[in-house]
Coordinates of C-alpha atoms in Angstrom, one line a residue:
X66 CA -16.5 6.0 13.8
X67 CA -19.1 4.0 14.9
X68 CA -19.0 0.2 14.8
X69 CA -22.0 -2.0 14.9
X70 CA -21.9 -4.6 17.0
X71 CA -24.6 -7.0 16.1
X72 CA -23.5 -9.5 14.0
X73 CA -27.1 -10.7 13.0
X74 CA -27.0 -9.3 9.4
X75 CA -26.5 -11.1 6.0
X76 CA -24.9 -9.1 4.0
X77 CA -24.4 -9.5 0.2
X78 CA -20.7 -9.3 1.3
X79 CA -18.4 -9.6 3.6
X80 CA -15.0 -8.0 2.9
X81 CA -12.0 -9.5 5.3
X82 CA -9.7 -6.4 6.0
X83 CA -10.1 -3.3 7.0
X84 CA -7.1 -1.0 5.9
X85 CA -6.8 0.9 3.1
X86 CA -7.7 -2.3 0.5
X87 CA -10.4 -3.7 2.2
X88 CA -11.7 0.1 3.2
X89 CA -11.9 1.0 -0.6
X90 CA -13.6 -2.3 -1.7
X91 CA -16.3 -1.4 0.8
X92 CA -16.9 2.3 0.0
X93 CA -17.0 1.2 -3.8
X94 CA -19.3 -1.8 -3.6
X95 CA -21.1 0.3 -1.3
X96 CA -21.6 2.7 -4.3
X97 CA -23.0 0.3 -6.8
X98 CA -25.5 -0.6 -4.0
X99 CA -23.9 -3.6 -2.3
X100 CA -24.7 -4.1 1.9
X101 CA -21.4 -4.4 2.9
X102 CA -19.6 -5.8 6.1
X103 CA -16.1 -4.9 6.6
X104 CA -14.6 -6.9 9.7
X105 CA -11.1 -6.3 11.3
X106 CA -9.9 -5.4 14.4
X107 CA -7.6 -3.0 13.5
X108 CA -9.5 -1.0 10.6
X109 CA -7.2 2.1 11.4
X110 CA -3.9 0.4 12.5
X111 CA -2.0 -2.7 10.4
X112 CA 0.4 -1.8 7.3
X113 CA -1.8 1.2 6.3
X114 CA -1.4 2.9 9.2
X115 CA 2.4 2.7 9.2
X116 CA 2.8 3.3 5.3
X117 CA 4.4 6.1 4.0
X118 CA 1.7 7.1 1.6
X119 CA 4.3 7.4 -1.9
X120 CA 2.3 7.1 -5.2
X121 CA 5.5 6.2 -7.0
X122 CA 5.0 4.1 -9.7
X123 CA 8.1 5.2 -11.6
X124 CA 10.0 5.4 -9.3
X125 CA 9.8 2.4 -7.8
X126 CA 9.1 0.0 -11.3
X127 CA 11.5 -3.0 -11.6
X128 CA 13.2 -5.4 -13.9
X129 CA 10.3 -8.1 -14.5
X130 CA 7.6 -5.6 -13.2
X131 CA 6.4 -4.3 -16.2
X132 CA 2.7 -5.8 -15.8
X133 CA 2.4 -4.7 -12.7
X134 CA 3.8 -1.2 -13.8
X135 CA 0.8 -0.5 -16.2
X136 CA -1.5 -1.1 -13.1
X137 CA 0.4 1.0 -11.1
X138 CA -0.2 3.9 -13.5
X139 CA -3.4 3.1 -14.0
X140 CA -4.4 3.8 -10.2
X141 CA -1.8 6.5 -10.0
X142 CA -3.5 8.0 -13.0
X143 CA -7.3 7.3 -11.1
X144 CA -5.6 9.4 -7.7
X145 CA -6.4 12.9 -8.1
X146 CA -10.6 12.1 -9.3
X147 CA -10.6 9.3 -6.3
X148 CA -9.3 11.7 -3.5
X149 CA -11.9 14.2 -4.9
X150 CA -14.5 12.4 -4.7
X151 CA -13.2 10.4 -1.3
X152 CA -12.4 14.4 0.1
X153 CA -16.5 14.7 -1.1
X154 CA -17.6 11.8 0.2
X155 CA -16.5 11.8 3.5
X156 CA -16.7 15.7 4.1
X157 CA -12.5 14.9 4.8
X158 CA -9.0 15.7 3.5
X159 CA -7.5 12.6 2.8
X160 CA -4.2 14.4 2.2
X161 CA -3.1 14.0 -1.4
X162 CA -0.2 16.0 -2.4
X163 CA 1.2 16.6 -5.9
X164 CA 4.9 17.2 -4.7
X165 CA 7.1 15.0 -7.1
X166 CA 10.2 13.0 -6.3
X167 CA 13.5 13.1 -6.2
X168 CA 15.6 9.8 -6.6
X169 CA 19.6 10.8 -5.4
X170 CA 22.8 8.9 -5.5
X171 CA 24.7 9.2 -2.4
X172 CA 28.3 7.9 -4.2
X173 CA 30.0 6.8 -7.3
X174 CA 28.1 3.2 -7.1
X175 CA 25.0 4.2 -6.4
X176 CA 24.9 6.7 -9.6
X177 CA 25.9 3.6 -11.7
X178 CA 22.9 1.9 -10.1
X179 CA 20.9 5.5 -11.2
X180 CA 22.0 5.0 -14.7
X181 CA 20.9 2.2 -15.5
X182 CA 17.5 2.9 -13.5
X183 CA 17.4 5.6 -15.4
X184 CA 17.9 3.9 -18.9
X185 CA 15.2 1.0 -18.1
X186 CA 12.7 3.6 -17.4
X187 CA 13.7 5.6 -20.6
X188 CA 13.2 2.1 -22.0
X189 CA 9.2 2.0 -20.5
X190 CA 8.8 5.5 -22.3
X191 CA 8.4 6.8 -18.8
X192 CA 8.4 10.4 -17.7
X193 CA 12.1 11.2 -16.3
X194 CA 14.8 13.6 -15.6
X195 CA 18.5 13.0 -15.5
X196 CA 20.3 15.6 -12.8
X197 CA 23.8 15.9 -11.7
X198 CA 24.5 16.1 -8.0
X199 CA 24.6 20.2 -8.6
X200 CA 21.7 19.9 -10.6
X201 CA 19.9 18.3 -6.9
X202 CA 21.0 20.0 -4.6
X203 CA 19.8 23.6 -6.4
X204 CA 16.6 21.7 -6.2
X205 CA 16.9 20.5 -3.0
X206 CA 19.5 22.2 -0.7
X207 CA 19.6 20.3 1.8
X208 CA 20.7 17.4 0.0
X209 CA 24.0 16.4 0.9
X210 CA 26.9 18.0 -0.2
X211 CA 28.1 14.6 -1.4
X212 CA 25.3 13.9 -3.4
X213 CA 26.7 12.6 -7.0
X214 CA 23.0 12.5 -9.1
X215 CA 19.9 12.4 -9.3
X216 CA 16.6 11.5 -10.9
X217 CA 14.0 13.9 -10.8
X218 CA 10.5 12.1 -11.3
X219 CA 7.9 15.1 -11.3
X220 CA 5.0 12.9 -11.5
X221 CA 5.1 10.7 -8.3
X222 CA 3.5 12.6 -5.5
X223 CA 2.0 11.0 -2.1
X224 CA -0.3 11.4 0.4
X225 CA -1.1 11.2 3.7
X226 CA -2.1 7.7 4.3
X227 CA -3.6 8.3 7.7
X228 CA -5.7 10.7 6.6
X229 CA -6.7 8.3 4.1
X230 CA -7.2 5.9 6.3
X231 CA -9.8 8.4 8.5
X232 CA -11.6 9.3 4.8
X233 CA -12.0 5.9 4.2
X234 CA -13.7 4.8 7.3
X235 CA -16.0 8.2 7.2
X236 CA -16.9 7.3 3.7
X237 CA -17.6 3.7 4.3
X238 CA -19.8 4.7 7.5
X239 CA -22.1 7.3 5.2
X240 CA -22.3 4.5 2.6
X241 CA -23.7 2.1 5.0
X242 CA -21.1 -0.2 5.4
X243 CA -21.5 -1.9 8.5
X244 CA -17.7 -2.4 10.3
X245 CA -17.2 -5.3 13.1
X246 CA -14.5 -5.6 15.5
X247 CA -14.0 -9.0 14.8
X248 CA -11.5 -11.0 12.8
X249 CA -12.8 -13.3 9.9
X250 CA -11.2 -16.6 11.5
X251 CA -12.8 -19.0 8.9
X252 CA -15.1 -19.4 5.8
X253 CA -17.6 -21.7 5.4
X254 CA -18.0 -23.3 2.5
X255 CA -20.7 -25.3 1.2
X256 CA -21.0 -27.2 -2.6
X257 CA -18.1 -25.2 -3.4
X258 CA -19.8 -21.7 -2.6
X259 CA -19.5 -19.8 -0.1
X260 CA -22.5 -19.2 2.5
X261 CA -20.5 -17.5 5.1
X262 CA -17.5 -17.1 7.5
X263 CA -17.2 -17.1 11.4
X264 CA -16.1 -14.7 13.4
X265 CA -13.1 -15.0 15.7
X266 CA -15.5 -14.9 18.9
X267 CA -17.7 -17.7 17.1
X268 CA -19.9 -16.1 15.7
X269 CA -21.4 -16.3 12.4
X270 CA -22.1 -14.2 9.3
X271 CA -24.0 -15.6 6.5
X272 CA -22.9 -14.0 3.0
X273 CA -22.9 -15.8 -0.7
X274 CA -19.6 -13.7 -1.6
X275 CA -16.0 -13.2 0.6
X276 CA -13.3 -10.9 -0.3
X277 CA -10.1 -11.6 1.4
X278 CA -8.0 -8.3 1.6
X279 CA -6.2 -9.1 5.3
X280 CA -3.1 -8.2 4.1
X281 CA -0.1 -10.2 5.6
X282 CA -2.8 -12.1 7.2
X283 CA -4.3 -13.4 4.7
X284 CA -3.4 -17.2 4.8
X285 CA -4.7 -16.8 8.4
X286 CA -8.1 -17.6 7.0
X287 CA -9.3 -21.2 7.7
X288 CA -11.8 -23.1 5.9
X289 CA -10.1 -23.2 2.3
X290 CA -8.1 -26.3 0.7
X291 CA -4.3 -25.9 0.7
X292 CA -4.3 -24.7 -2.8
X293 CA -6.6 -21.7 -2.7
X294 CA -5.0 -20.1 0.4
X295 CA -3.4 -17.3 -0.9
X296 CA 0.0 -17.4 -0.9
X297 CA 0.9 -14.7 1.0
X298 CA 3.5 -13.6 3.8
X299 CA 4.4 -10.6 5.9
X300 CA 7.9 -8.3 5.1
X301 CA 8.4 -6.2 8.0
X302 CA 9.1 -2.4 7.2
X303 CA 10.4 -0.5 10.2
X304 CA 9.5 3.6 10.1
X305 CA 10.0 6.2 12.0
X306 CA 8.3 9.8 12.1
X307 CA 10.0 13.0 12.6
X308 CA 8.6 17.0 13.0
X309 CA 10.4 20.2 12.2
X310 CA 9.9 23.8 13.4
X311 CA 6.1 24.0 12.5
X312 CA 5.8 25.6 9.1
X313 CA 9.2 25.1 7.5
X314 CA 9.6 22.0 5.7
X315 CA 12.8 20.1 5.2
X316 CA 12.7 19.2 1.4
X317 CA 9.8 20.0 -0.8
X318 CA 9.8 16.9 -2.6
X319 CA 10.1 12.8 -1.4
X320 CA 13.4 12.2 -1.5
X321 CA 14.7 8.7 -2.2
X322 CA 17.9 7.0 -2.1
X323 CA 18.7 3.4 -2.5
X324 CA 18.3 2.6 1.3
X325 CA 15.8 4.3 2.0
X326 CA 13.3 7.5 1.4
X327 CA 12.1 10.9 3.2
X328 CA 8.8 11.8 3.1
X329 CA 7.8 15.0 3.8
X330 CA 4.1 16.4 4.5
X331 CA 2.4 19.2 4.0
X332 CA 2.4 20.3 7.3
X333 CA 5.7 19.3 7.9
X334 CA 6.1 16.4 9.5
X335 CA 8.4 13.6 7.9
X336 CA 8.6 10.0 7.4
X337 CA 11.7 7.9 7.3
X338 CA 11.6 3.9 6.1
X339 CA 12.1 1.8 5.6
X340 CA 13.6 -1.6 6.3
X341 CA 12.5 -4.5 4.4
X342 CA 13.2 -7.6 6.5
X343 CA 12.1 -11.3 6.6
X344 CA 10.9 -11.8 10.1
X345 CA 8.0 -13.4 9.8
X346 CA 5.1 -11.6 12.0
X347 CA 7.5 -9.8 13.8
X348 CA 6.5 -6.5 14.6
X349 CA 9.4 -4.8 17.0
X350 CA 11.2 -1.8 16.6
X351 CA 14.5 -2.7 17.2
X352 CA 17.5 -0.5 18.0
X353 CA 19.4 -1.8 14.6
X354 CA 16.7 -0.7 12.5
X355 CA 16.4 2.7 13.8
X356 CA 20.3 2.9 13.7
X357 CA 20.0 1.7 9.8
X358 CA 17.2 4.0 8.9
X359 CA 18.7 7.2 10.6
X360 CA 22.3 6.5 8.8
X361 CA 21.0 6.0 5.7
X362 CA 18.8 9.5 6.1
X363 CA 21.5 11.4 7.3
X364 CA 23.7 10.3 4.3
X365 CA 20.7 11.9 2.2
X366 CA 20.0 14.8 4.2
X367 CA 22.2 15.4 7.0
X368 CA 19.6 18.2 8.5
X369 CA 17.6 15.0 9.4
X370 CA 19.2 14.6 13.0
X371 CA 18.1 17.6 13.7
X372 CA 14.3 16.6 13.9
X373 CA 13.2 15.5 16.9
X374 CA 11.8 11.7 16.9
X375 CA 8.5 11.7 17.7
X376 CA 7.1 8.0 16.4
X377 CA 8.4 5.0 15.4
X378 CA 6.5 2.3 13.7
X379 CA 6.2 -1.1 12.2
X380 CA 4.4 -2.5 9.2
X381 CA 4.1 -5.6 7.6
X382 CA 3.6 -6.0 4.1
X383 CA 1.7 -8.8 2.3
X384 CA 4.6 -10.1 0.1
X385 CA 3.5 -12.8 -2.9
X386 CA 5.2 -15.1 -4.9
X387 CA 6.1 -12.6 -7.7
X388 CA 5.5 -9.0 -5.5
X389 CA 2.0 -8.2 -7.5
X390 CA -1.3 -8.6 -5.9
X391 CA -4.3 -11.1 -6.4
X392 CA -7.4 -10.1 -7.6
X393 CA -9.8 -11.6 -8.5
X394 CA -12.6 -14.5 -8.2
X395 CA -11.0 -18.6 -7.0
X396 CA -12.3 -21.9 -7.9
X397 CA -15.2 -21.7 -5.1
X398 CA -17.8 -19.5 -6.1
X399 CA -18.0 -16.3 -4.2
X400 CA -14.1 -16.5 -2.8
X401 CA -12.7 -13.4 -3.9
X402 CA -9.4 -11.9 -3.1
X403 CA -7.6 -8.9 -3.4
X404 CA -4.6 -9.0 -0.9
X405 CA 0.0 -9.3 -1.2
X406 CA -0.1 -5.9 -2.6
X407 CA 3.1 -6.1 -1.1
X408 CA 5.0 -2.4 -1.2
X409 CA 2.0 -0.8 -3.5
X410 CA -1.0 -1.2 -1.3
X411 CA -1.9 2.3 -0.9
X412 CA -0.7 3.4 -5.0
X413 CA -3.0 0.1 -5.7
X414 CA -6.4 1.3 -3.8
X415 CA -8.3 3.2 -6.1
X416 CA -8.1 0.4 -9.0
X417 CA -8.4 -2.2 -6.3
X418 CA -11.8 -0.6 -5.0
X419 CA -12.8 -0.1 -8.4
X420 CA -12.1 -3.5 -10.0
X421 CA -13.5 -5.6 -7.3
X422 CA -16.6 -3.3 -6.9
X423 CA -17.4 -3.6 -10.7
X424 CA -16.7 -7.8 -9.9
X425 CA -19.0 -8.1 -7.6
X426 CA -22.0 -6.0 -8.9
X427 CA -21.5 -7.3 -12.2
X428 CA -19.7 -10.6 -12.3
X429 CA -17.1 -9.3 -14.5
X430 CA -13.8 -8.0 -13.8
X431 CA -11.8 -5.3 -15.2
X432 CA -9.6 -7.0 -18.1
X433 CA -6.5 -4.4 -16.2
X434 CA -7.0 -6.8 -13.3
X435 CA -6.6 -10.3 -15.3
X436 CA -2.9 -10.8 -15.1
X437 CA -3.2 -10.4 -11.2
X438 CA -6.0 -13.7 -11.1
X439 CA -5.8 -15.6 -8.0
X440 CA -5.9 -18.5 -9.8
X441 CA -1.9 -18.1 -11.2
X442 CA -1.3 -19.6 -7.8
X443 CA -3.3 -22.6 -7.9
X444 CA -0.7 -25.0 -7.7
X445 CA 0.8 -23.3 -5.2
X446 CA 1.6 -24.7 -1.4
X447 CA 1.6 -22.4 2.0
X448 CA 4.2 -24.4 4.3
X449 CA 2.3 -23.7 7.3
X450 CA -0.7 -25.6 6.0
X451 CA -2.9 -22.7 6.8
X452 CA -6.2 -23.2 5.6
X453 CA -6.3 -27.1 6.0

């Protein structure tokens, strides 16, 4: 799309992010009336671009989750009316796909592990299916033969998060949202309100209200004591992308194991991720993770090899203290966030976009979004001392 280039606007907002997050927030607040600037480099690259695009919130809900659970089904349960209205508003398909999920145990310990999934989520009152290896692979042949059980979750579906990303950014462009190139290196603050941020080639935008969705680079942002930079850091997910014979699809549904998962489009094309590693802003692919990822598919569906490898990727996810996400208003006056989404960033858009759009054109947020204030954090310390 087309990216304006003249910084001299003052907008009511400026939103720090331009992926699937800070993409959403725009088109929203754009909705309710808002003039919006999105700024970031890579609007159509970052984590969102190498997702996977699962809308999984059962089958990825975990011990000490359960907040964060009920706001995962709340977006998931927004998905099919947002894509409409995103596949409307931007004259696009952003590639939602009801196809279901199938959780399999590879071994003996790993279908322990599926039991007691399997109870907890029983225990939510969540919608789930117990299946015994047989029981998989006559819904999925070409499962391993090994495969002991299973979990069949009919309600988690996906979609295509590149195509989302490409809806997003048509949607945004019809709604007025004006999109800069630039990072937001720094926000200035005066009185304890904000009246701006500058750009990382120096220049300045002057706007009473911020929202911080960078993602993993969120504590990047200067300007902001220690105790209000949000306490978020990247967790590097290697990917890589496979294709078929065009028209024949490997497995119907996402297959997921304890290692990793198979996503499988439409069209065909397939997705296998990912690692979950601690390296800081690391963004290699490196021959160990494509070794891990390809053993652990293989082990699920040995027909995998047989792909050829067209793409492989790197994404880094904005990890917080507890693996939910911040949203909401900070202690200075038009600093909002909504960033360390962490694994649910994509799941997490449509009540992200929704909840800080109603925030900022009404002052109020959504009582879904209270447990997931910024302002849990206060206290807490980034040990780079970015911000300071």
């Amino acid at each position: 799309m087309a990216r304006n280039t003249s910084h001299k606007i003052a907008p009511d907002v400026v939103v720090a992010g331009g992926g699937v997050i800070g993409l959403a927030i725009g088109w929203q607040a754009a909705a309710r009336g808002l003039s919006v600037v999105v700024a970031d480099p890579l609007s159509a690259r970052g984590a969102s671009w190498a997702a996977a695009g699962m809308l999984a919130p059962v089958t990825e809900v975990h011990y000490g989750e359960e907040r964060l659970l009920e706001l995962n089904l709340e977006s998931h349960a927004r998905y099919p009316a947002w894509a409409e209205e995103l596949n409307e508003a931007s004259g696009r398909n952003c590639g939602y796909a009801e196809t279901g999920t199938l959780v399999v145990a590879r071994d003996a310990d790993d279908n322990t592990a599926l039991n007691e999934l399997f109870d907890f989520q029983q225990r939510l009152g969540l919608d789930v299916e117990r299946l015994r290896g047989r029981e998989c692979r006559q819904l999925e042949p070409a499962l391993a033969p090994s495969t002991r059980g299973g979990i069949l979750v009919r309600g988690d579906h996906q979609i295509d998060n590149r195509a989302l990303l490409d809806a997003l950014l048509t949607a945004c462009e019809r709604a007025g949202v004006h999109t800069i190139d630039r990072r937001v290196a720094r926000v200035d603050v005066a009185d304890g309100r904000v009246v701006g941020v500058s750009l990382d080639d120096g220049e300045r935008v002057s706007c009473p209200r911020l929202v911080i969705a960078a993602g993993a680079h969120s504590a990047g942002i200067g300007g902001l004591p220690t105790e209000l930079v949000p306490p978020v850091r990247p967790v590097k997910g290697q990917l890589l992308h496979l294709r078929g014979t065009p028209g024949e699809r490997l497995v119907p549904r996402t297959i997921r194991g304890l290692d990793a998962y198979i996503v499988v489009r439409p069209d065909g094309r397939v997705v296998l991720g990912a690692t979950v590693e601690e390296q800081g802003f690391d963004e290699r692919v490196t021959a160990g993770g494509i070794h891990e990822l390809l053993q652990a598919g293989f082990e699920l569906v040995p027909g995998i090899t047989e792909l050829e490898l067209v793409e492989t990727s790197v994404g880094l996810r904005p990890g917080s203290p507890d693996n939910s996400p911040m949203l909401g208003e900070t202690s200075v006056e038009g600093l909002v966030l909504a960033t360390g989404h962490y694994r649910n960033g994509i799941l997490l858009a449509p009540v992200t976009g929704w909840a800080i759009a109603e925030l900022l054109s009404t002052g109020e947020a959504p009582e879904i979004v209270s447990p997931f204030s910024p302002q849990r954090f206060s206290n807490h310390r980034v040990a780079t001392g970015a911000g300071t």
